[in-house]
CSV table of C-alpha atoms in Angstrom, one decimal:
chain,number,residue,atom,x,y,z
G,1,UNK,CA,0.0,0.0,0.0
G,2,UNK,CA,1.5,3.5,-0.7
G,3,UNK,CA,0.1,7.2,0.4
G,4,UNK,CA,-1.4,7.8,-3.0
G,5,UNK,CA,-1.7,4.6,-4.5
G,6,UNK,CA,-3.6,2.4,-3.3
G,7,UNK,CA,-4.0,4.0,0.4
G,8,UNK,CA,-5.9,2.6,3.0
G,9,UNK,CA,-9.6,3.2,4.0
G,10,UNK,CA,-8.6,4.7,7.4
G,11,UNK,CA,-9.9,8.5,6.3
G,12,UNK,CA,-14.0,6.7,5.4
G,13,UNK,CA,-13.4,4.6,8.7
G,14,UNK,CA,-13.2,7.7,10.6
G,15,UNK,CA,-16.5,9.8,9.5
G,16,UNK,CA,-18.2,6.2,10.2
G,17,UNK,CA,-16.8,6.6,13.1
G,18,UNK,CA,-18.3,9.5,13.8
G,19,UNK,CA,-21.3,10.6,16.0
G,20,UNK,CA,-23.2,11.3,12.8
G,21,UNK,CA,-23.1,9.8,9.4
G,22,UNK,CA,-25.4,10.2,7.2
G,23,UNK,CA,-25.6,7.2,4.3
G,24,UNK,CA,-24.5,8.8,1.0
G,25,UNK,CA,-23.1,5.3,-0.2
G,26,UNK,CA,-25.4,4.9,-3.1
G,27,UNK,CA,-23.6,7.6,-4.4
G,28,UNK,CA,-21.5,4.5,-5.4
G,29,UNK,CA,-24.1,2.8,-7.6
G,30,UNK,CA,-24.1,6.1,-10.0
G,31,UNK,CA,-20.4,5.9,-10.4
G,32,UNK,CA,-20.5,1.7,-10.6
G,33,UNK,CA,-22.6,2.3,-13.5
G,34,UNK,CA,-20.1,4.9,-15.4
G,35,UNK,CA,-17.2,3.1,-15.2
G,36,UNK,CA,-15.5,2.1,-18.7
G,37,UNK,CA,-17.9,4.5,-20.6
G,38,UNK,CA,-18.1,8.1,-22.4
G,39,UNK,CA,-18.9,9.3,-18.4
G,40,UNK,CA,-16.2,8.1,-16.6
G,41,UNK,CA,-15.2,11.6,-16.0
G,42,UNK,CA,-17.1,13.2,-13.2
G,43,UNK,CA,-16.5,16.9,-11.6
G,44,UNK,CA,-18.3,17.5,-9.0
G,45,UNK,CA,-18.1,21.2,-7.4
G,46,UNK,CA,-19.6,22.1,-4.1
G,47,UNK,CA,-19.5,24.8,-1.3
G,48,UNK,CA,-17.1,24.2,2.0
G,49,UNK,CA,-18.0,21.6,4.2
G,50,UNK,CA,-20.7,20.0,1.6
G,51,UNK,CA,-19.2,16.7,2.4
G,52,UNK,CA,-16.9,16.5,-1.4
G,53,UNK,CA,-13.8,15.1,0.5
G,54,UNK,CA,-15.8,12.7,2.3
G,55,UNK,CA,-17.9,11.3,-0.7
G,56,UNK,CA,-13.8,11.1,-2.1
G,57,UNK,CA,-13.2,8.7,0.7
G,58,UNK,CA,-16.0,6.8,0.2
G,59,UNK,CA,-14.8,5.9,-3.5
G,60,UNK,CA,-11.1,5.4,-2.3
G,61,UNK,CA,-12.3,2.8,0.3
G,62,UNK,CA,-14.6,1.2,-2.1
G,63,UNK,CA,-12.5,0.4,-5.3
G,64,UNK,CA,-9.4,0.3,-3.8
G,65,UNK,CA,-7.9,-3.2,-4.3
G,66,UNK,CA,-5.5,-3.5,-1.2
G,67,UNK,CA,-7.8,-3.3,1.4
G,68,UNK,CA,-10.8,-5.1,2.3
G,69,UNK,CA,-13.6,-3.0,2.7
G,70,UNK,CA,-17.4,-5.2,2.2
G,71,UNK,CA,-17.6,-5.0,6.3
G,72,UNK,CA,-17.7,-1.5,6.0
G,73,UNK,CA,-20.0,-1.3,3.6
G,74,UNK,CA,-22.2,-4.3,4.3
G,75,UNK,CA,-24.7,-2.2,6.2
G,76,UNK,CA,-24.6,0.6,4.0
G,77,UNK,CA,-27.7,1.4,1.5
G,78,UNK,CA,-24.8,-0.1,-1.3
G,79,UNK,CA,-24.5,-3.0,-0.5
G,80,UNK,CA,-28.3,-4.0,-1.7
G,81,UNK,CA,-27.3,-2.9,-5.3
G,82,UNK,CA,-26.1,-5.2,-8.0
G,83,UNK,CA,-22.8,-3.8,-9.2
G,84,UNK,CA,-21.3,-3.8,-4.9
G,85,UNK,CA,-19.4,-6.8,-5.2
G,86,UNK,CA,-18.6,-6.7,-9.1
G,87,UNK,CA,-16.6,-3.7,-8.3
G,88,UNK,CA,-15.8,-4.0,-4.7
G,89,UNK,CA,-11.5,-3.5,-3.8
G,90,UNK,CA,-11.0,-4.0,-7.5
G,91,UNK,CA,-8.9,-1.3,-9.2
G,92,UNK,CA,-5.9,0.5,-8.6
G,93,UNK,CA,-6.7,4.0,-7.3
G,94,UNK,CA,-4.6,6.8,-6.9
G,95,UNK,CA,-5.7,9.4,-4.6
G,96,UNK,CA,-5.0,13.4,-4.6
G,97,UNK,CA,-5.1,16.3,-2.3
G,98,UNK,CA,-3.8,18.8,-4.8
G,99,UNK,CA,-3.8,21.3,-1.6
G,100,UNK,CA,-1.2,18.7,0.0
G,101,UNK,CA,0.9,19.0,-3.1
G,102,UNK,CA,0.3,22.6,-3.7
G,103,UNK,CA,1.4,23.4,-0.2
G,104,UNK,CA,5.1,22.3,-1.2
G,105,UNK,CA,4.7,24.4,-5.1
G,106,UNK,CA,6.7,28.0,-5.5
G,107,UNK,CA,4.9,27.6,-9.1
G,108,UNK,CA,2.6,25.0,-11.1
G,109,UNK,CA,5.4,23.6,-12.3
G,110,UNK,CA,7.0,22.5,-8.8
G,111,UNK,CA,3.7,21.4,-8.3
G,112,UNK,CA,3.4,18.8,-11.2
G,113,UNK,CA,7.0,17.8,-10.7
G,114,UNK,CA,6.5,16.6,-7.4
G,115,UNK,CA,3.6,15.4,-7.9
G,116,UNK,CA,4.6,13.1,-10.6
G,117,UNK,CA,7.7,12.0,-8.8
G,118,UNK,CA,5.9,11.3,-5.7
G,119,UNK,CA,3.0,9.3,-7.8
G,120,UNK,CA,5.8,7.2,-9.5
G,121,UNK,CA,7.4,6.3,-6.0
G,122,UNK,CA,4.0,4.9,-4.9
G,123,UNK,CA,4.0,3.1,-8.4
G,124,UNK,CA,7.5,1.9,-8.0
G,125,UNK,CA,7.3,-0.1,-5.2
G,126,UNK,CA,3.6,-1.4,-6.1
G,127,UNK,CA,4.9,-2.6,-9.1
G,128,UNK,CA,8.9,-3.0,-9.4
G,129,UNK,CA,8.3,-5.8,-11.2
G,130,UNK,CA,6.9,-4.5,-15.1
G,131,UNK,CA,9.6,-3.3,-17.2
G,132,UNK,CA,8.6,0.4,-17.8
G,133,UNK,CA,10.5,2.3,-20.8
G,134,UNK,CA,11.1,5.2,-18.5
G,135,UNK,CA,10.5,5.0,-15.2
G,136,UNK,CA,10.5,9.2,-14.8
G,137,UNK,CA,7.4,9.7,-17.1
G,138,UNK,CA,4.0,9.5,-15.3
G,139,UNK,CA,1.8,8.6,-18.0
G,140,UNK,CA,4.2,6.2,-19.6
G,141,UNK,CA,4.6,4.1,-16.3
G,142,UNK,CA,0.5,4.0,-15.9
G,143,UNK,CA,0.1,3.0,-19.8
G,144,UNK,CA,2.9,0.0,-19.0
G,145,UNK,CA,1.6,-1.2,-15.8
G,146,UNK,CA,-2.1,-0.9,-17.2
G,147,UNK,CA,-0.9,-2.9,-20.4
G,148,UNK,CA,1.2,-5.4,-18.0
G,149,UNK,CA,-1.7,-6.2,-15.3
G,150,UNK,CA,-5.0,-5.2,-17.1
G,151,UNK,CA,-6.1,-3.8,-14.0
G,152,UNK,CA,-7.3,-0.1,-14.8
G,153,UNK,CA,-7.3,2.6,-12.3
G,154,UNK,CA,-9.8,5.3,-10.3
G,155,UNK,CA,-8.2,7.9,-10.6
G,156,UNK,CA,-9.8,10.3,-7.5
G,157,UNK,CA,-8.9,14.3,-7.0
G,158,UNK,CA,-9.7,16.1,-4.6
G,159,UNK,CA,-9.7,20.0,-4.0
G,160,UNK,CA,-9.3,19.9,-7.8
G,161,UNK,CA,-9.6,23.8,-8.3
G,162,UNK,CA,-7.2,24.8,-5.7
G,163,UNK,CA,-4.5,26.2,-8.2
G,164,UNK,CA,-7.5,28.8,-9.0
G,165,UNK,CA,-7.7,30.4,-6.4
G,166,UNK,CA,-3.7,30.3,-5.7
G,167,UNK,CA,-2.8,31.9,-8.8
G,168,UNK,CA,-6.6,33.8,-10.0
G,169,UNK,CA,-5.3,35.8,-12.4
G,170,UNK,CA,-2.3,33.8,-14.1
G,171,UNK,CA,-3.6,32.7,-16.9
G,172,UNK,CA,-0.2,30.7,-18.2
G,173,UNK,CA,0.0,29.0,-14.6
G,174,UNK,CA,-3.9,28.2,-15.1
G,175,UNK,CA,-3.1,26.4,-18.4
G,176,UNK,CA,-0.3,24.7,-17.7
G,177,UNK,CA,-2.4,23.3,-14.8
G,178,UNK,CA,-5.3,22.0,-17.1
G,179,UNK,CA,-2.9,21.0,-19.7
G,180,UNK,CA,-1.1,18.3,-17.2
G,181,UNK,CA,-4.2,16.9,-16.1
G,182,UNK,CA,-5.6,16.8,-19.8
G,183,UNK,CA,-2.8,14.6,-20.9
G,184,UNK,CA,-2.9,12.5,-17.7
G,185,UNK,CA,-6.5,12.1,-17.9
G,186,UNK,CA,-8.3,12.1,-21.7
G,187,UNK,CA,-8.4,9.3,-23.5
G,188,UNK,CA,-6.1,6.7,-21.6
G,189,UNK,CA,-6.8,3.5,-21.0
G,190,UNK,CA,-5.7,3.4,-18.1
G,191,UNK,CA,-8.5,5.1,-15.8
G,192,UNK,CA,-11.9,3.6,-15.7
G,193,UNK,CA,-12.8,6.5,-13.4
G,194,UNK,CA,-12.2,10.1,-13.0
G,195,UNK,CA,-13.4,11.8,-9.9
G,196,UNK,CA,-12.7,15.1,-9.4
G,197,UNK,CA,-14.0,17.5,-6.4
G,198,UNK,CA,-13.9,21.2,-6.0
G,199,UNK,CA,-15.9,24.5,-5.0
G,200,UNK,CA,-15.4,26.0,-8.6
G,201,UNK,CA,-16.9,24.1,-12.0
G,202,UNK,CA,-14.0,23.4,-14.6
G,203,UNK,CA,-12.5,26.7,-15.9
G,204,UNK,CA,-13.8,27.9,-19.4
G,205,UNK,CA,-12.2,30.4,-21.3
G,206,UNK,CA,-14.7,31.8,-23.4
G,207,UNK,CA,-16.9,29.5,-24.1
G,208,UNK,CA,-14.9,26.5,-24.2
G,209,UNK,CA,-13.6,24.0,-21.1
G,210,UNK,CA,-10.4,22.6,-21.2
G,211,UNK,CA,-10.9,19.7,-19.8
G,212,UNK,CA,-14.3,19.4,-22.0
G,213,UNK,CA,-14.5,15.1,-21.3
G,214,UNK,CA,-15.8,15.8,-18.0
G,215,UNK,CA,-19.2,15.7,-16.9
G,216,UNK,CA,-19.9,18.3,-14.7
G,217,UNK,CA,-22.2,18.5,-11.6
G,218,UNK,CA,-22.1,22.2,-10.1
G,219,UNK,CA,-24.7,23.8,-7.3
G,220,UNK,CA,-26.4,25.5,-10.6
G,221,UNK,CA,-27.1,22.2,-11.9
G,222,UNK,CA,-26.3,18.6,-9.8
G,223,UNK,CA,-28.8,16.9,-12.2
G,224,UNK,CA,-28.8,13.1,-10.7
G,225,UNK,CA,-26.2,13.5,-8.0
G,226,UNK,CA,-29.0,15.8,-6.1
G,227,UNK,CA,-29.2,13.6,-3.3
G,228,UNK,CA,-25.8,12.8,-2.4
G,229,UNK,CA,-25.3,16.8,-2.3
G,230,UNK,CA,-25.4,17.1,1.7
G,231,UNK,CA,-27.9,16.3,4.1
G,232,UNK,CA,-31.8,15.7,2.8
G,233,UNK,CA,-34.7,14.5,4.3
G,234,UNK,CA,-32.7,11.9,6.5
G,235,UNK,CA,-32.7,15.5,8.6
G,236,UNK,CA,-36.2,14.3,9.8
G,237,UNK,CA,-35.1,11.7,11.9
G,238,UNK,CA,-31.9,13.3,12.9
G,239,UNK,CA,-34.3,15.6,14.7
G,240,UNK,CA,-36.3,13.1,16.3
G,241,UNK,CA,-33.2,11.4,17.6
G,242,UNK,CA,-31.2,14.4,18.7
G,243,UNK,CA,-34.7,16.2,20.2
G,244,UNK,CA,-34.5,19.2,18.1
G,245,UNK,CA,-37.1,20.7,16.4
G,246,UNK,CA,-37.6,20.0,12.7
G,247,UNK,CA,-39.2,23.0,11.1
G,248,UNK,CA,-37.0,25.4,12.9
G,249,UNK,CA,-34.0,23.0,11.5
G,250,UNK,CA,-35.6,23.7,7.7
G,251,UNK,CA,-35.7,27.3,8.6
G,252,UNK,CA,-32.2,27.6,9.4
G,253,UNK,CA,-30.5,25.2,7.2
G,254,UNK,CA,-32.8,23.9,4.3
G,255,UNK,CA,-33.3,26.1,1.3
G,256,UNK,CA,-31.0,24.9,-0.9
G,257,UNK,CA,-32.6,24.1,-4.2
G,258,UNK,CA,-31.3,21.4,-6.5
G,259,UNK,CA,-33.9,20.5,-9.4
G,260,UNK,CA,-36.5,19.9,-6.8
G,261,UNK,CA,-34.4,18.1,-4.2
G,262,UNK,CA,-33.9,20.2,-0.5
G,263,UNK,CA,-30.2,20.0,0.8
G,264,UNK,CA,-29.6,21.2,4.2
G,265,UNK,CA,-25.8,22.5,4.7
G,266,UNK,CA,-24.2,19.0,6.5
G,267,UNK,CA,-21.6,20.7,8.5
G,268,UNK,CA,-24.1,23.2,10.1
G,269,UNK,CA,-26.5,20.5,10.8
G,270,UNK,CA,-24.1,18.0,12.7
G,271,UNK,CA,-22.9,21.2,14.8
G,272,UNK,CA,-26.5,21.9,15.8
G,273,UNK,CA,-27.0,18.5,17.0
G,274,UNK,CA,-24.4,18.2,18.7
G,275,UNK,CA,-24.1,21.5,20.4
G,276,UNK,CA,-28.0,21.9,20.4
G,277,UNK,CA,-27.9,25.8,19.4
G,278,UNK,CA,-28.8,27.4,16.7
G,279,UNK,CA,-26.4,29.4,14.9
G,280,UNK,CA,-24.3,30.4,12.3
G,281,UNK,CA,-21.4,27.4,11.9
G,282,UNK,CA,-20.7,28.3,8.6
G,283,UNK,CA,-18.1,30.7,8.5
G,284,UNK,CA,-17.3,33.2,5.4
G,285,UNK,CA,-14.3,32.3,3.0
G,286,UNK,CA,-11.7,34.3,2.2
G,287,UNK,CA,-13.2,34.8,-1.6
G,288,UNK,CA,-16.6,35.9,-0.1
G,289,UNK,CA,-14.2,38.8,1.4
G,290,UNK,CA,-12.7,39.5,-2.0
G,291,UNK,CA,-16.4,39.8,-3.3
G,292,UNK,CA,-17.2,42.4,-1.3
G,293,UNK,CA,-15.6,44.9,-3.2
G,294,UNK,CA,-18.3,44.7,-6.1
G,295,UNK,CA,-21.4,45.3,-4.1
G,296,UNK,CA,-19.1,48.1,-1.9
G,297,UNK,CA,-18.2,49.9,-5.2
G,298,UNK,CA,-22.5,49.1,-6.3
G,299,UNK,CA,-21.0,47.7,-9.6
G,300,UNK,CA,-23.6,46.4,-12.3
G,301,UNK,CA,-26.2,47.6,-9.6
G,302,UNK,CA,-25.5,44.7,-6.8
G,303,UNK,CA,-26.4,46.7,-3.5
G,304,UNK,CA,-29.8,46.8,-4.8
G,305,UNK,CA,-29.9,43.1,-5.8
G,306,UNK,CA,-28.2,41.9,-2.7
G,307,UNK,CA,-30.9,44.1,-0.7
G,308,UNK,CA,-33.7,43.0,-2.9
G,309,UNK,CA,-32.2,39.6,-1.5
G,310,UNK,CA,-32.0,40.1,1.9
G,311,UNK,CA,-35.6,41.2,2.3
G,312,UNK,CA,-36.4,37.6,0.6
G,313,UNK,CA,-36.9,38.5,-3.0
G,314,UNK,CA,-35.2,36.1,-5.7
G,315,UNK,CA,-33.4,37.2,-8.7
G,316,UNK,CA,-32.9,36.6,-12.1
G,317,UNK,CA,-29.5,35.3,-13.4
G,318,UNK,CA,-28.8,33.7,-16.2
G,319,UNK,CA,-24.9,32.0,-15.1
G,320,UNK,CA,-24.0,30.3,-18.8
G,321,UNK,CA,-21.2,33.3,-19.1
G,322,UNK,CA,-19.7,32.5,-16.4
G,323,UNK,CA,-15.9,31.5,-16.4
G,324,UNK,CA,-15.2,29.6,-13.6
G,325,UNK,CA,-12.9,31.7,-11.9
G,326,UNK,CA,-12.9,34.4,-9.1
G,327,UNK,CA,-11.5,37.1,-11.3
G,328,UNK,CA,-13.5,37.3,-14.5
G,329,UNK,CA,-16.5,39.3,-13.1
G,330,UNK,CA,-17.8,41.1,-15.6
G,331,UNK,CA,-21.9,41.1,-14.8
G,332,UNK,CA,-24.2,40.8,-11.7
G,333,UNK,CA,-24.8,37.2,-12.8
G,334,UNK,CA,-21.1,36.7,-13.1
G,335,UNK,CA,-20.8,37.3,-9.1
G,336,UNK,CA,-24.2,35.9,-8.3
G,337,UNK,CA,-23.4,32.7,-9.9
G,338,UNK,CA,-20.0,32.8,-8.0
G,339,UNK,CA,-22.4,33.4,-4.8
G,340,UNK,CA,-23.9,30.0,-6.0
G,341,UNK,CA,-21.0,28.4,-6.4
G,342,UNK,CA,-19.8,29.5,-2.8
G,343,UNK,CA,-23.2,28.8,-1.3
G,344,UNK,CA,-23.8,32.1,0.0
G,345,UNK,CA,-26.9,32.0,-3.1
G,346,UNK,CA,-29.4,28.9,-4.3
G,347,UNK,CA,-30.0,28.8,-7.4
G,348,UNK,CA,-33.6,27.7,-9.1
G,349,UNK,CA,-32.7,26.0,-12.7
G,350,UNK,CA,-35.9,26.1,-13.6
G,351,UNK,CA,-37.2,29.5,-13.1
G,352,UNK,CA,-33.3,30.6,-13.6
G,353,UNK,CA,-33.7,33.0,-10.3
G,354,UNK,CA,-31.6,32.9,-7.1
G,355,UNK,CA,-32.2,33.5,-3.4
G,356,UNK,CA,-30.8,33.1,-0.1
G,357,UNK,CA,-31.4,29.8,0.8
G,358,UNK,CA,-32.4,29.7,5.0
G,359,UNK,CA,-31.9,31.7,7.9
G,360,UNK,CA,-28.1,30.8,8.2
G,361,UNK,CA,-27.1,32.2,5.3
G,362,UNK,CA,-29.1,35.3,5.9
G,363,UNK,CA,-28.0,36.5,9.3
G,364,UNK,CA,-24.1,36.3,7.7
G,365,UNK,CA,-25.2,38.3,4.8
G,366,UNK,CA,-27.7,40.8,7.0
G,367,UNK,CA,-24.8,41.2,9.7
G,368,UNK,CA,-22.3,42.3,6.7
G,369,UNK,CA,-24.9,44.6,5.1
G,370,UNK,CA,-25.5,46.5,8.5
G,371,UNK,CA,-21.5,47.0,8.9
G,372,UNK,CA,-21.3,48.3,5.4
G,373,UNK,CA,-23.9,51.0,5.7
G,374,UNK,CA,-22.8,51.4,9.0
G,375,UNK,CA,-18.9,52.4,7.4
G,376,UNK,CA,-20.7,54.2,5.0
G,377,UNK,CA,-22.3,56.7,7.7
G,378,UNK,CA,-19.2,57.4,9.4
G,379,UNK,CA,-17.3,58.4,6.3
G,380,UNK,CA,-19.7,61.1,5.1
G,381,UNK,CA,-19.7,62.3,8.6
C-alpha cells in the first residue's frame, strides 16, 4: 500500500466513526454504473463543508484493491445494489489532495514535478516488477503497468480547483495546470474512473472548457447527483433522535434548491446536533471577502440586488457566461453565480432565479450589510 496509491480506508473509517453519518453510499451505484464508458469523467463542485472530501473517501475505500472494505459497507444502502461486489476492492486508485501538493509548489510547475515523482514512487514499489520504458514519465509508467496487469485505475482528485484560487489571475499558470491533467487524464486506457472535487466548476475560457471530457455536476445544476449533495430528508429523523425541532432545523439550514431536491448545509447541521444551538457554523471564506468589493463599489447595480435579496426576493440570473474563476466578473450574474458556487446563493434552474437559501445564510449576509452602511455613515460624517 502507498500514500497515494492504493491508500488505506482509514480517512471513510473515521466519519463512520463519527457521532453522525449520514448514508451517502449509493452515491457508489451512480459511479459503478459509469465506469468504462463516455462518463467516466465526473467533476463535482460544491460549497465548503458540503461533504466532497468525504464522498472522495467513500470511493477510495470502495475500489481500492488493497484493502478489504465489504464489512464496511455491508450495512450501507450499497450493498443491496447489484454492481457492490462486481466492483468492490477491484482497481488500482490513486488518490490526490492537490492542496497537499500545492502546499510544497513555488509555481505550477514544482507542483506537477513533485507530484509526478511522488505518484511514480507509490507506483514503484507497487509494481517493481513490469519493465517500464522510463521510469521518470508519469503517463508512460501508468500505460505500462495498465498494459502489463489489465487492471485499470480510479483515478480520485480532490480540491481539484485549488490552483484557482492560488494563482486567480495567471492565466499561463492556469493552463499549464489543465494542460497536465488533460494529458494525464483524456483518453487513456488506463483510468476507468475520474473523480474530481472542488468549490469552482471546470474553468472555461470563453466559451470552451479545457478539460471538455468531463461531466460536470455544479450547485447551478447537480442533475442526478442531487441527493448525495449534503444532508436531505434523513434531517427528519436526525431531529427526532437528537430532540430538536424539525421546522425550525428547515428554517435555518434547508433552502437549498437542486432541481426539486432540498439539501440542508451538513456541517451546520451536525454542529447543531451536537451542540443543540442554533447558529451560524458556517463561517465566510476568504473569496466571499474579496467579493465584497463589487457590491461596496454598487457595480452592475449589486447593492440593490443583494438588498432586494436580503428582504427575501429572488433574482434573475442567467450564469451560462460564467468563467469559472474568481477574477472574471464582468456582470451581476457573473458574481451571483459565484455566490452559488460558494453557497452564499441557491440557485432555481428552472425559473433561472436565485435566493438566499435559510436563515443561516441570511443572518451572515444581513450582519455584513449592517457594517457596510454602517462604514458608509461614518465616512460622510
Amino acid at each position: 500500500m502507498g500514500i497515494y496509491l492504493n491508500p488505506e480506508n482509514d480517512e471513510y473509517k473515521r466519519a463512520i466513526n463519527s457521532e453522525i453519518y449520514v448514508d451517502k453510499t449509493e452515491l457508489i451505484a451512480v459511479t459503478n454504473r459509469k465506469l468504462n464508458t463516455e462518463h467516466q469523467n465526473i467533476c463535482v463542485s460544491r460549497p465548503r463543508r458540503f461533504g466532497k472530501s468525504m464522498a472522495a473517501n467513500m470511493l477510495v475505500a470502495y475500489y481500492c484493491k488493497n484493502v478489504d472494505s465489504r464489512d464496511i459497507f455491508s450495512g450501507f444502502k450499497i450493498a443491496n445494489d447489484e454492481t457492490f461486489e462486481k466492483h468492490l476492492n477491484k482497481y488500482n486508485v490513486i488518490h490526490i489532495n492537490m492542496i497537499d501538493f500545492l502546499s510544497r509548489a513555488d509555481s505550477v510547475d514544482d507542483l506537477i514535478d513533485y507530484l509526478q515523482r511522488r505518484l511514480l514512487w507509490d507506483i514503484k514499489k507497487e509494481y517493481s516488477d513490469v519493465d517500464c520504458f522510463d521510469w521518470n514519465d508519469l503517463v508512460d509508467v501508468l500505460e505500462t503497468v495498465y498494459s502489463e496487469k489489465k487492471l485499470p485505475f480510479v483515478i480520485i482528485i480532490d480540491e481539484w480547483d485549488c490552483i484557482f484560487r492560488k494563482y486567480p489571475d495567471n492565466v499561463e499558470e492556469q493552463k499549464k495546470y489543465l494542460d497536465f491533467l488533460r494529458f494525464f487524464l483524456k483518453g487513456k486506457s488506463y483510468v476507468a474512473l475520474a473523480y474530481m472535487t472542488g468549490i469552482l466548476p471546470i474553468k472555461k475560457y470563453g466559451e470552451h472548457s479545457a478539460l471538455n471530457m468531463f461531466d460536470e455536476y455544479s450547485m447551478t445544476n447537480q442533475r442526478e447527483l442531487a441527493e448525495f449533495t449534503g444532508f436531505t430528508e434523513e434531517v427528519k429523523n436526525l431531529c427526532v433522535q437528537y430532540d430538536m425541532p424539525y421546522e425550525k432545523m428547515k428554517q435555518w439550514y434547508d433552502g437549498y434548491e437542486l432541481k426539486g431536491v432540498q439539501i440542508y448545509n451538513p456541517r451546520s447541521v451536525v454542529m447543531l446536533l451536537l451542540g443543540h444551538d442554533f447558529d451560524s457554523y458556517w463561517t465566510k471564506t476568504e473569496t466571499y471577502e474579496a467579493l465584497k468589493k463589487y457590491i461596496q463599489l454598487d457595480m452592475y447595480n449589486l447593492k440593490a440586488l443583494v438588498t432586494r435579496l436580503i428582504a427575501g426576493e429572488s433574482v434573475p440570473v442567467n450564469p451560462d457566461k460564467f468563467q469559472n474563476d474568481m477574477t472574471t466578473l464582468e456582470s451581476a450574474d457573473d458574481v451571483l453565480t459565484l455566490l452559488v458556487h460558494l453557497g452564499y446563493l441557491t440557485y432555481d434552474f428552472y425559473n433561472q432565479r436565485v435566493t438566499i437559501p435559510n436563515q443561516e445564510v441570511q443572518k451572515e449576509l444581513q450582519e455584513w450589510y449592517l457594517c457596510q452602511e454602517e462604514m458608509l455613515i461614518s465616512q460622510q460624517l
